[in-house]
PDB file of C-alpha atoms in Angstrom:
ATOM      1  CA  MET A   1       9.305  -6.380   0.979  1.00  0.00           C
ATOM      2  CA  SER A   2       8.848  -6.346  -2.783  1.00  0.00           C
ATOM      3  CA  THR A   3       5.534  -8.182  -3.083  1.00  0.00           C
ATOM      4  CA  ALA A   4       2.422  -8.894  -1.057  1.00  0.00           C
ATOM      5  CA  ALA A   5       3.428 -12.574  -0.958  1.00  0.00           C
ATOM      6  CA  GLU A   6       6.815 -11.712   0.549  1.00  0.00           C
ATOM      7  CA  ARG A   7       5.183  -9.448   3.113  1.00  0.00           C
ATOM      8  CA  LEU A   8       2.744 -12.226   3.993  1.00  0.00           C
ATOM      9  CA  ARG A   9       5.637 -14.603   4.683  1.00  0.00           C
ATOM     10  CA  VAL A  10       7.060 -12.071   7.143  1.00  0.00           C
ATOM     11  CA  ILE A  11       3.643 -11.606   8.723  1.00  0.00           C
ATOM     12  CA  LYS A  12       3.276 -15.350   9.181  1.00  0.00           C
ATOM     13  CA  GLY A  13       6.591 -15.333  10.978  1.00  0.00           C
ATOM     14  CA  HIS A  14       5.180 -12.732  13.383  1.00  0.00           C
ATOM     15  CA  LEU A  15       1.818 -14.417  13.934  1.00  0.00           C
ATOM     16  CA  GLY A  16       2.848 -18.070  14.067  1.00  0.00           C
ATOM     17  CA  ASN A  17       0.691 -20.102  11.671  1.00  0.00           C
ATOM     18  CA  GLY A  18      -0.418 -17.089   9.644  1.00  0.00           C
ATOM     19  CA  LYS A  19      -4.092 -17.996   9.984  1.00  0.00           C
ATOM     20  CA  VAL A  20      -6.676 -15.294  10.509  1.00  0.00           C
ATOM     21  CA  ASP A  21      -9.480 -15.687  13.034  1.00  0.00           C
ATOM     22  CA  PRO A  22     -12.641 -15.120  10.937  1.00  0.00           C
ATOM     23  CA  ASN A  23     -14.452 -13.878  14.044  1.00  0.00           C
ATOM     24  CA  GLN A  24     -12.045 -10.963  14.424  1.00  0.00           C
ATOM     25  CA  GLY A  25     -12.825  -9.342  11.058  1.00  0.00           C
ATOM     26  CA  GLU A  26     -12.029  -5.636  10.842  1.00  0.00           C
ATOM     27  CA  LYS A  27     -11.551  -5.458  14.617  1.00  0.00           C
ATOM     28  CA  ARG A  28      -8.007  -6.672  14.004  1.00  0.00           C
ATOM     29  CA  PHE A  29      -7.159  -3.381  12.337  1.00  0.00           C
ATOM     30  CA  ARG A  30      -6.563  -0.213  14.305  1.00  0.00           C
ATOM     31  CA  PHE A  31      -4.303   1.620  11.860  1.00  0.00           C
ATOM     32  CA  SER A  32      -6.153   1.159   8.555  1.00  0.00           C
ATOM     33  CA  LEU A  33      -9.772   1.230   7.458  1.00  0.00           C
ATOM     34  CA  LYS A  34     -10.037  -1.014   4.416  1.00  0.00           C
ATOM     35  CA  SER A  35      -8.169  -3.101   1.864  1.00  0.00           C
ATOM     36  CA  HIS A  36      -7.559  -2.316  -1.815  1.00  0.00           C
ATOM     37  CA  PRO A  37      -5.955  -4.165  -4.747  1.00  0.00           C
ATOM     38  CA  LEU A  38      -2.873  -1.993  -4.118  1.00  0.00           C
ATOM     39  CA  LEU A  39      -3.041  -2.468  -0.328  1.00  0.00           C
ATOM     40  CA  THR A  40      -4.003  -6.047   0.433  1.00  0.00           C
ATOM     41  CA  GLU A  41      -5.040  -7.518   3.746  1.00  0.00           C
ATOM     42  CA  ALA A  42      -1.505  -8.875   4.092  1.00  0.00           C
ATOM     43  CA  ASP A  43      -0.164  -5.340   3.632  1.00  0.00           C
ATOM     44  CA  ARG A  44      -2.549  -4.061   6.283  1.00  0.00           C
ATOM     45  CA  VAL A  45      -1.409  -6.675   8.783  1.00  0.00           C
ATOM     46  CA  PHE A  46       2.229  -5.751   8.053  1.00  0.00           C
ATOM     47  CA  TYR A  47       1.405  -2.069   8.633  1.00  0.00           C
ATOM     48  CA  GLU A  48      -0.457  -2.971  11.814  1.00  0.00           C
ATOM     49  CA  GLU A  49       2.633  -4.724  13.168  1.00  0.00           C
ATOM     50  CA  ASN A  50       5.342  -2.399  11.854  1.00  0.00           C
ATOM     51  CA  GLY A  51       3.865   1.045  11.168  1.00  0.00           C
ATOM     52  CA  TYR A  52       4.954   1.195   7.523  1.00  0.00           C
ATOM     53  CA  VAL A  53       4.521  -0.661   4.240  1.00  0.00           C
ATOM     54  CA  VAL A  54       6.409  -0.341   0.943  1.00  0.00           C
ATOM     55  CA  VAL A  55       4.530  -0.532  -2.359  1.00  0.00           C
ATOM     56  CA  ARG A  56       6.926  -1.209  -5.203  1.00  0.00           C
ATOM     57  CA  ASN A  57       6.977   0.642  -8.536  1.00  0.00           C
ATOM     58  CA  LEU A  58       3.887   2.718  -7.749  1.00  0.00           C
ATOM     59  CA  LEU A  59       4.868   5.910  -9.606  1.00  0.00           C
ATOM     60  CA  PRO A  60       5.888   6.036 -13.294  1.00  0.00           C
ATOM     61  CA  HIS A  61       9.420   7.225 -14.015  1.00  0.00           C
ATOM     62  CA  ASP A  62       8.395   9.838 -16.570  1.00  0.00           C
ATOM     63  CA  LEU A  63       6.327  11.685 -13.963  1.00  0.00           C
ATOM     64  CA  LEU A  64       9.142  11.490 -11.424  1.00  0.00           C
ATOM     65  CA  ASP A  65      11.510  12.996 -14.008  1.00  0.00           C
ATOM     66  CA  LYS A  66       8.974  15.747 -14.719  1.00  0.00           C
ATOM     67  CA  TRP A  67       8.713  16.622 -11.028  1.00  0.00           C
ATOM     68  CA  SER A  68      12.492  16.527 -10.648  1.00  0.00           C
ATOM     69  CA  GLN A  69      12.803  19.063 -13.459  1.00  0.00           C
ATOM     70  CA  ARG A  70      10.135  21.212 -11.790  1.00  0.00           C
ATOM     71  CA  PHE A  71      12.246  21.205  -8.627  1.00  0.00           C
ATOM     72  CA  ARG A  72      15.283  22.411 -10.582  1.00  0.00           C
ATOM     73  CA  ASP A  73      13.229  25.107 -12.301  1.00  0.00           C
ATOM     74  CA  ILE A  74      11.985  26.367  -8.916  1.00  0.00           C
ATOM     75  CA  CYS A  75      15.485  26.367  -7.406  1.00  0.00           C
ATOM     76  CA  ASP A  76      16.927  28.219 -10.402  1.00  0.00           C
ATOM     77  CA  GLY A  77      14.114  30.793 -10.425  1.00  0.00           C
ATOM     78  CA  ARG A  78      12.852  29.807 -13.885  1.00  0.00           C
ATOM     79  CA  VAL A  79       9.308  29.517 -12.528  1.00  0.00           C
ATOM     80  CA  ASP A  80       7.474  31.391  -9.789  1.00  0.00           C
ATOM     81  CA  LYS A  81       7.804  29.499  -6.509  1.00  0.00           C
ATOM     82  CA  GLY A  82       4.492  30.844  -5.217  1.00  0.00           C
ATOM     83  CA  ARG A  83       3.909  29.655  -1.627  1.00  0.00           C
ATOM     84  CA  ILE A  84       6.763  27.158  -1.753  1.00  0.00           C
ATOM     85  CA  THR A  85       9.461  27.420   0.910  1.00  0.00           C
ATOM     86  CA  LEU A  86      13.037  26.709  -0.217  1.00  0.00           C
ATOM     87  CA  MET A  87      15.359  25.367   2.487  1.00  0.00           C
ATOM     88  CA  LYS A  88      19.167  25.425   2.380  1.00  0.00           C
ATOM     89  CA  ASP A  89      21.592  22.824   3.675  1.00  0.00           C
ATOM     90  CA  LEU A  90      23.587  24.236   6.590  1.00  0.00           C
ATOM     91  CA  SER A  91      26.979  23.241   5.187  1.00  0.00           C
ATOM     92  CA  LEU A  92      26.377  23.918   1.499  1.00  0.00           C
ATOM     93  CA  SER A  93      25.036  27.431   2.152  1.00  0.00           C
ATOM     94  CA  LYS A  94      28.581  28.398   3.180  1.00  0.00           C
ATOM     95  CA  THR A  95      30.216  27.175  -0.038  1.00  0.00           C
ATOM     96  CA  GLY A  96      28.740  29.597  -2.557  1.00  0.00           C
ATOM     97  CA  VAL A  97      26.838  26.979  -4.574  1.00  0.00           C
ATOM     98  CA  THR A  98      23.526  27.955  -6.164  1.00  0.00           C
ATOM     99  CA  GLY A  99      20.335  26.417  -7.520  1.00  0.00           C
ATOM    100  CA  GLU A 100      19.790  22.706  -7.071  1.00  0.00           C
ATOM    101  CA  ARG A 101      23.121  22.314  -5.253  1.00  0.00           C
ATOM    102  CA  LEU A 102      22.119  24.829  -2.582  1.00  0.00           C
ATOM    103  CA  TYR A 103      18.635  23.676  -1.624  1.00  0.00           C
ATOM    104  CA  ASN A 104      18.132  20.433   0.260  1.00  0.00           C
ATOM    105  CA  LYS A 105      14.359  20.672   0.379  1.00  0.00           C
ATOM    106  CA  ILE A 106      11.268  22.508  -0.795  1.00  0.00           C
ATOM    107  CA  GLN A 107       8.082  22.522   1.267  1.00  0.00           C
ATOM    108  CA  ASP A 108       4.439  23.439   0.783  1.00  0.00           C
ATOM    109  CA  PHE A 109       4.140  22.700  -2.922  1.00  0.00           C
ATOM    110  CA  MET A 110       0.463  21.701  -2.750  1.00  0.00           C
ATOM    111  CA  TRP A 111      -0.492  24.796  -4.761  1.00  0.00           C
ATOM    112  CA  ASP A 112       2.064  24.195  -7.528  1.00  0.00           C
ATOM    113  CA  GLU A 113       0.162  22.908 -10.555  1.00  0.00           C
ATOM    114  CA  VAL A 114       2.922  20.482 -11.584  1.00  0.00           C
ATOM    115  CA  LEU A 115       3.903  19.028  -8.205  1.00  0.00           C
ATOM    116  CA  TYR A 116       0.262  18.719  -7.177  1.00  0.00           C
ATOM    117  CA  GLU A 117       0.131  15.858  -9.676  1.00  0.00           C
ATOM    118  CA  PHE A 118       2.013  13.754  -7.119  1.00  0.00           C
ATOM    119  CA  ILE A 119      -0.346  14.670  -4.278  1.00  0.00           C
ATOM    120  CA  SER A 120      -3.445  13.787  -6.311  1.00  0.00           C
ATOM    121  CA  TYR A 121      -2.003  10.796  -8.195  1.00  0.00           C
ATOM    122  CA  PRO A 122      -4.892   8.288  -8.201  1.00  0.00           C
ATOM    123  CA  LYS A 123      -2.938   5.202  -7.116  1.00  0.00           C
ATOM    124  CA  VAL A 124      -1.350   7.104  -4.224  1.00  0.00           C
ATOM    125  CA  CYS A 125      -4.698   8.513  -3.108  1.00  0.00           C
ATOM    126  CA  ASP A 126      -6.410   5.131  -3.398  1.00  0.00           C
ATOM    127  CA  ILE A 127      -3.925   3.722  -0.880  1.00  0.00           C
ATOM    128  CA  VAL A 128      -4.055   6.817   1.331  1.00  0.00           C
ATOM    129  CA  GLU A 129      -7.836   6.482   1.519  1.00  0.00           C
ATOM    130  CA  CYS A 130      -7.345   3.082   3.167  1.00  0.00           C
ATOM    131  CA  PHE A 131      -5.815   4.974   6.118  1.00  0.00           C
ATOM    132  CA  THR A 132      -7.633   8.317   6.178  1.00  0.00           C
ATOM    133  CA  GLY A 133     -11.047   7.492   4.786  1.00  0.00           C
ATOM    134  CA  PRO A 134     -12.661   9.210   1.764  1.00  0.00           C
ATOM    135  CA  ASN A 135     -12.183  12.811   2.974  1.00  0.00           C
ATOM    136  CA  MET A 136      -8.489  13.689   2.858  1.00  0.00           C
ATOM    137  CA  ASN A 137      -6.361  16.807   3.039  1.00  0.00           C
ATOM    138  CA  ALA A 138      -2.772  17.256   1.966  1.00  0.00           C
ATOM    139  CA  MET A 139      -1.212  18.780   5.084  1.00  0.00           C
ATOM    140  CA  HIS A 140       2.551  18.764   4.576  1.00  0.00           C
ATOM    141  CA  THR A 141       4.508  18.369   1.340  1.00  0.00           C
ATOM    142  CA  MET A 142       8.237  18.053   0.743  1.00  0.00           C
ATOM    143  CA  LEU A 143      10.571  17.357  -2.143  1.00  0.00           C
ATOM    144  CA  ILE A 144      13.785  16.315  -0.436  1.00  0.00           C
ATOM    145  CA  ASN A 145      17.056  16.815  -2.307  1.00  0.00           C
ATOM    146  CA  LYS A 146      19.557  15.175   0.042  1.00  0.00           C
ATOM    147  CA  PRO A 147      22.887  16.574  -1.178  1.00  0.00           C
ATOM    148  CA  PRO A 148      26.300  14.926  -1.245  1.00  0.00           C
ATOM    149  CA  ASP A 149      27.550  15.359   2.293  1.00  0.00           C
ATOM    150  CA  ALA A 150      30.173  18.068   2.660  1.00  0.00           C
ATOM    151  CA  GLY A 151      32.015  16.049   5.317  1.00  0.00           C
ATOM    152  CA  SER A 152      30.074  17.498   8.236  1.00  0.00           C
ATOM    153  CA  GLU A 153      27.225  14.944   8.053  1.00  0.00           C
ATOM    154  CA  THR A 154      24.620  17.711   8.053  1.00  0.00           C
ATOM    155  CA  SER A 155      22.815  15.733   5.345  1.00  0.00           C
ATOM    156  CA  ARG A 156      21.681  13.313   8.074  1.00  0.00           C
ATOM    157  CA  HIS A 157      18.175  13.564   9.478  1.00  0.00           C
ATOM    158  CA  PRO A 158      17.933  12.650  13.181  1.00  0.00           C
ATOM    159  CA  LEU A 159      15.501  10.022  14.396  1.00  0.00           C
ATOM    160  CA  HIS A 160      12.125  11.699  14.898  1.00  0.00           C
ATOM    161  CA  GLN A 161       8.352  11.289  14.792  1.00  0.00           C
ATOM    162  CA  ASP A 162       6.418  13.399  12.302  1.00  0.00           C
ATOM    163  CA  LEU A 163       3.536  13.910  14.718  1.00  0.00           C
ATOM    164  CA  HIS A 164       5.891  16.233  16.632  1.00  0.00           C
ATOM    165  CA  TYR A 165       5.139  18.874  13.979  1.00  0.00           C
ATOM    166  CA  PHE A 166       1.381  18.300  13.653  1.00  0.00           C
ATOM    167  CA  PRO A 167      -1.224  19.953  15.946  1.00  0.00           C
ATOM    168  CA  PHE A 168      -4.066  17.751  14.707  1.00  0.00           C
ATOM    169  CA  ARG A 169      -5.441  14.364  15.700  1.00  0.00           C
ATOM    170  CA  PRO A 170      -6.186  11.481  15.704  1.00  0.00           C
ATOM    171  CA  ALA A 171      -2.733  10.249  14.699  1.00  0.00           C
ATOM    172  CA  ASP A 172      -4.114   7.002  13.284  1.00  0.00           C
ATOM    173  CA  ARG A 173      -5.919   8.925  10.527  1.00  0.00           C
ATOM    174  CA  ILE A 174      -2.684  10.556   9.315  1.00  0.00           C
ATOM    175  CA  VAL A 175      -0.300   8.864   6.877  1.00  0.00           C
ATOM    176  CA  CYS A 176       2.771   9.848   4.867  1.00  0.00           C
ATOM    177  CA  ALA A 177       3.409   8.764   1.271  1.00  0.00           C
ATOM    178  CA  TRP A 178       7.181   8.965   0.533  1.00  0.00           C
ATOM    179  CA  THR A 179       8.357   8.112  -2.995  1.00  0.00           C
ATOM    180  CA  ALA A 180      11.919   7.497  -4.154  1.00  0.00           C
ATOM    181  CA  MET A 181      12.595   9.694  -7.193  1.00  0.00           C
ATOM    182  CA  GLU A 182      15.769   7.713  -7.922  1.00  0.00           C
ATOM    183  CA  LYS A 183      17.443   4.630  -6.499  1.00  0.00           C
ATOM    184  CA  VAL A 184      17.775   5.043  -2.722  1.00  0.00           C
ATOM    185  CA  THR A 185      20.500   3.123  -0.906  1.00  0.00           C
ATOM    186  CA  ARG A 186      22.326   3.102   2.412  1.00  0.00           C
ATOM    187  CA  ASP A 187      25.180   4.926   0.671  1.00  0.00           C
ATOM    188  CA  ASN A 188      23.041   7.914  -0.360  1.00  0.00           C
ATOM    189  CA  GLY A 189      21.033   8.084   2.852  1.00  0.00           C
ATOM    190  CA  CYS A 190      17.951   5.893   2.642  1.00  0.00           C
ATOM    191  CA  LEU A 191      15.217   6.069   5.247  1.00  0.00           C
ATOM    192  CA  VAL A 192      15.666   4.131   8.467  1.00  0.00           C
ATOM    193  CA  VAL A 193      12.646   3.086  10.524  1.00  0.00           C
ATOM    194  CA  LEU A 194      12.140   1.455  13.898  1.00  0.00           C
ATOM    195  CA  PRO A 195       9.365  -1.061  13.243  1.00  0.00           C
ATOM    196  CA  GLY A 196       6.555  -1.126  15.772  1.00  0.00           C
ATOM    197  CA  THR A 197       7.308   2.249  17.351  1.00  0.00           C
ATOM    198  CA  HIS A 198       4.045   3.617  15.905  1.00  0.00           C
ATOM    199  CA  ARG A 199       2.336   1.860  18.822  1.00  0.00           C
ATOM    200  CA  GLY A 200       4.138   4.106  21.304  1.00  0.00           C
ATOM    201  CA  LEU A 201       3.727   7.709  22.407  1.00  0.00           C
ATOM    202  CA  LEU A 202       4.868  11.016  20.979  1.00  0.00           C
ATOM    203  CA  LEU A 203       8.235  11.696  22.624  1.00  0.00           C
ATOM    204  CA  PRO A 204       9.994  15.019  23.410  1.00  0.00           C
ATOM    205  CA  HIS A 205      12.042  16.433  20.506  1.00  0.00           C
ATOM    206  CA  ASP A 206      14.826  19.022  20.245  1.00  0.00           C
ATOM    207  CA  TYR A 207      17.778  19.892  18.031  1.00  0.00           C
ATOM    208  CA  PRO A 208      20.527  17.273  18.446  1.00  0.00           C
ATOM    209  CA  SER A 209      23.930  18.422  19.734  1.00  0.00           C
ATOM    210  CA  TRP A 210      25.869  17.549  16.578  1.00  0.00           C
ATOM    211  CA  GLU A 211      29.406  18.886  16.292  1.00  0.00           C
ATOM    212  CA  ASN A 212      28.847  20.608  12.945  1.00  0.00           C
ATOM    213  CA  GLY A 213      25.316  21.769  13.620  1.00  0.00           C
ATOM    214  CA  VAL A 214      21.978  20.654  12.259  1.00  0.00           C
ATOM    215  CA  ASN A 215      19.647  21.951   9.559  1.00  0.00           C
ATOM    216  CA  LYS A 216      16.681  24.130  10.484  1.00  0.00           C
ATOM    217  CA  MET A 217      13.639  22.155  11.691  1.00  0.00           C
ATOM    218  CA  TYR A 218      15.623  18.876  11.791  1.00  0.00           C
ATOM    219  CA  HIS A 219      14.516  17.960  15.308  1.00  0.00           C
ATOM    220  CA  GLY A 220      15.304  14.618  16.882  1.00  0.00           C
ATOM    221  CA  ILE A 221      13.936  12.600  19.790  1.00  0.00           C
ATOM    222  CA  VAL A 222      15.695  13.623  23.001  1.00  0.00           C
ATOM    223  CA  GLY A 223      18.012  10.930  24.348  1.00  0.00           C
ATOM    224  CA  TYR A 224      16.921   8.255  21.883  1.00  0.00           C
ATOM    225  CA  ASP A 225      19.526   5.651  20.920  1.00  0.00           C
ATOM    226  CA  GLY A 226      17.655   4.203  17.949  1.00  0.00           C
ATOM    227  CA  HIS A 227      18.390   0.516  18.419  1.00  0.00           C
ATOM    228  CA  ASN A 228      16.797  -2.045  16.057  1.00  0.00           C
ATOM    229  CA  ARG A 229      16.892   0.249  13.031  1.00  0.00           C
ATOM    230  CA  MET A 230      15.608  -1.087   9.708  1.00  0.00           C
ATOM    231  CA  HIS A 231      17.058   0.417   6.523  1.00  0.00           C
ATOM    232  CA  LEU A 232      14.691   0.877   3.578  1.00  0.00           C
ATOM    233  CA  PRO A 233      16.578   0.799   0.273  1.00  0.00           C
ATOM    234  CA  MET A 234      14.136   1.556  -2.546  1.00  0.00           C
ATOM    235  CA  GLU A 235      14.054   1.647  -6.321  1.00  0.00           C
ATOM    236  CA  LYS A 236      12.864   4.643  -8.317  1.00  0.00           C
ATOM    237  CA  GLY A 237       9.075   4.816  -8.082  1.00  0.00           C
ATOM    238  CA  ASP A 238       8.774   2.743  -4.896  1.00  0.00           C
ATOM    239  CA  THR A 239       6.592   4.360  -2.215  1.00  0.00           C
ATOM    240  CA  VAL A 240       6.551   3.813   1.525  1.00  0.00           C
ATOM    241  CA  PHE A 241       3.455   4.676   3.545  1.00  0.00           C
ATOM    242  CA  PHE A 242       4.050   5.222   7.258  1.00  0.00           C
ATOM    243  CA  HIS A 243       2.370   6.268  10.497  1.00  0.00           C
ATOM    244  CA  PRO A 244       3.192   9.709  12.044  1.00  0.00           C
ATOM    245  CA  ILE A 245       4.359   8.181  15.356  1.00  0.00           C
ATOM    246  CA  LEU A 246       6.770   5.752  13.652  1.00  0.00           C
ATOM    247  CA  VAL A 247      10.340   6.641  14.652  1.00  0.00           C
ATOM    248  CA  HIS A 248      12.409   7.207  11.515  1.00  0.00           C
ATOM    249  CA  GLY A 249      15.251   9.253  10.057  1.00  0.00           C
ATOM    250  CA  SER A 250      17.922   8.997   7.371  1.00  0.00           C
ATOM    251  CA  GLY A 251      21.684   8.759   7.115  1.00  0.00           C
ATOM    252  CA  ALA A 252      24.252  10.949   5.410  1.00  0.00           C
ATOM    253  CA  ASN A 253      24.601  10.938   1.641  1.00  0.00           C
ATOM    254  CA  ARG A 254      28.123   9.592   1.074  1.00  0.00           C
ATOM    255  CA  THR A 255      27.888   9.612  -2.724  1.00  0.00           C
ATOM    256  CA  LYS A 256      28.629  12.377  -5.219  1.00  0.00           C
ATOM    257  CA  GLY A 257      25.042  12.604  -6.438  1.00  0.00           C
ATOM    258  CA  PHE A 258      21.787  13.871  -4.979  1.00  0.00           C
ATOM    259  CA  ARG A 259      19.114  11.675  -3.425  1.00  0.00           C
ATOM    260  CA  LYS A 260      15.677  12.964  -4.303  1.00  0.00           C
ATOM    261  CA  ALA A 261      12.376  11.887  -2.769  1.00  0.00           C
ATOM    262  CA  ILE A 262       8.915  13.435  -2.861  1.00  0.00           C
ATOM    263  CA  SER A 263       6.425  13.126  -0.019  1.00  0.00           C
ATOM    264  CA  CYS A 264       3.062  14.229   1.265  1.00  0.00           C
ATOM    265  CA  HIS A 265       1.398  13.820   4.643  1.00  0.00           C
ATOM    266  CA  TYR A 266      -2.320  13.293   4.330  1.00  0.00           C
ATOM    267  CA  ALA A 267      -4.896  13.565   7.101  1.00  0.00           C
ATOM    268  CA  SER A 268      -8.575  12.805   7.241  1.00  0.00           C
ATOM    269  CA  SER A 269     -10.408  16.116   6.917  1.00  0.00           C
ATOM    270  CA  GLU A 270     -12.376  14.880   9.928  1.00  0.00           C
ATOM    271  CA  CYS A 271      -9.265  15.304  12.094  1.00  0.00           C
ATOM    272  CA  HIS A 272      -9.405  18.156  14.605  1.00  0.00           C
ATOM    273  CA  TYR A 273      -6.877  20.670  15.855  1.00  0.00           C
ATOM    274  CA  ILE A 274      -5.580  20.463  19.418  1.00  0.00           C
ATOM    275  CA  ASP A 275      -4.129  22.953  21.888  1.00  0.00           C
ATOM    276  CA  VAL A 276      -0.409  22.155  22.183  1.00  0.00           C
ATOM    277  CA  ASN A 277       0.311  24.571  25.047  1.00  0.00           C
ATOM    278  CA  GLY A 278       1.813  22.703  27.970  1.00  0.00           C
ATOM    279  CA  THR A 279       2.715  19.680  25.828  1.00  0.00           C
ATOM    280  CA  THR A 280       5.966  18.504  24.235  1.00  0.00           C
ATOM    281  CA  GLN A 281       4.801  20.286  21.049  1.00  0.00           C
ATOM    282  CA  GLN A 282       4.673  23.770  22.550  1.00  0.00           C
ATOM    283  CA  SER A 283       8.284  24.547  21.627  1.00  0.00           C
ATOM    284  CA  ILE A 284       7.894  23.584  17.969  1.00  0.00           C
ATOM    285  CA  ALA A 285       4.679  25.620  17.792  1.00  0.00           C
ATOM    286  CA  GLU A 286       6.516  28.672  19.142  1.00  0.00           C
ATOM    287  CA  GLU A 287       9.382  28.135  16.700  1.00  0.00           C
ATOM    288  CA  VAL A 288       7.068  27.853  13.689  1.00  0.00           C
ATOM    289  CA  GLU A 289       5.008  30.867  14.782  1.00  0.00           C
ATOM    290  CA  GLY A 290       8.224  32.870  15.230  1.00  0.00           C
ATOM    291  CA  ILE A 291       9.449  32.025  11.723  1.00  0.00           C
ATOM    292  CA  ALA A 292       6.066  32.940  10.249  1.00  0.00           C
ATOM    293  CA  LYS A 293       6.009  36.253  12.139  1.00  0.00           C
ATOM    294  CA  LYS A 294       9.399  37.205  10.655  1.00  0.00           C
ATOM    295  CA  ARG A 295       7.839  36.643   7.244  1.00  0.00           C
ATOM    296  CA  GLY A 296       4.939  38.942   8.095  1.00  0.00           C
ATOM    297  CA  ILE A 297       2.398  36.226   8.961  1.00  0.00           C
ATOM    298  CA  ALA A 298       1.186  36.569  12.558  1.00  0.00           C
ATOM    299  CA  LEU A 299      -0.883  33.424  13.052  1.00  0.00           C
ATOM    300  CA  GLU A 300      -1.121  30.709  15.671  1.00  0.00           C
ATOM    301  CA  ILE A 301       0.092  27.233  14.790  1.00  0.00           C
ATOM    302  CA  GLN A 302      -3.376  25.817  14.077  1.00  0.00           C
ATOM    303  CA  ASP A 303      -4.182  28.642  11.656  1.00  0.00           C
ATOM    304  CA  LEU A 304      -0.811  28.230   9.945  1.00  0.00           C
ATOM    305  CA  TRP A 305      -1.642  24.596   9.248  1.00  0.00           C
ATOM    306  CA  LYS A 306      -5.052  25.578   7.895  1.00  0.00           C
ATOM    307  CA  TYR A 307      -3.240  27.962   5.562  1.00  0.00           C
ATOM    308  CA  ARG A 308      -0.934  25.171   4.383  1.00  0.00           C
ATOM    309  CA  SER A 309      -3.512  22.406   3.821  1.00  0.00           C
ATOM    310  CA  ARG A 310      -5.469  21.544   0.680  1.00  0.00           C
ATOM    311  CA  LEU A 311      -8.429  19.224   0.194  1.00  0.00           C
ATOM    312  CA  VAL A 312      -7.507  16.369  -2.161  1.00  0.00           C
ATOM    313  CA  ARG A 313     -10.560  14.085  -2.050  1.00  0.00           C
ATOM    314  CA  GLY A 314     -14.013  14.172  -0.524  1.00  0.00           C
ATOM    315  CA  VAL A 315     -15.304  17.110   1.471  1.00  0.00           C
ATOM    316  CA  GLU A 316     -13.942  19.536   4.036  1.00  0.00           C
ATOM    317  CA  VAL A 317     -15.027  18.718   7.582  1.00  0.00           C
ATOM    318  CA  ASN A 318     -12.666  20.176  10.216  1.00  0.00           C
ATOM    319  CA  LEU A 319      -9.307  20.777   8.560  1.00  0.00           C
TER     320      LEU A 319
END
């Protein structure tokens, strides 16, 4: 939906006459805490029903171009990557390409002085605060460089729930901000979401059995058919905010260009860590701890997330 008015028309279709019971007040809202000029009450109702909301033209193009250049500089080794993790596409890593053409993603850029500008961008944080409250941490950051698919469809991302990766709760005080750094279409692999699935439970995840393999950490929901998908084409600078239990993924990039997006998961610093042993998240915790150990970092999953997080607004409480 491109405007609040358009979103309100959809909401009215869901609710019948579109009228709000004045006696319900804020009790109507489970998934957000307050409204804002950039996140109206109509937007909040849409998020309540669907688990996501798109805010159009939120980020200026000159900043997006600056961050895109920073990504290229990191991939080409022109600047120190610091704590950033560079991730390679499974298919492209076998072709001998280098730099931007090799890496499909960078993670953990919250300590990079240039890319932190996205995380702390005032308009983004003002909207995030409507979901997390005034004390917020950046927990997980990615700049996704979906490459032209090599024919193996490894550029796809299986349907998943982000909470699968997160050992902290409550889920309702976590939100992702995902910004298109260029025009995003079905052809170059836009996001797909399953509206309303944020009201469900965290489901078991594993690597899908795809013929040509799957990229590292690209887990998908076990046995999920993904009916009722909604594609989210976006213009450069558009930003979608979504709940960590919302089922989503993305298709293959069938164009000759890259599809860049930049994202950050924020959580209220009042969230708390949980013990994932004996849950569906135990396997991902063991995988992440194993990768960290190979890199010389012997920490449990909760401590690894503490190492990765950064306070953005307010005060530290638990995270």
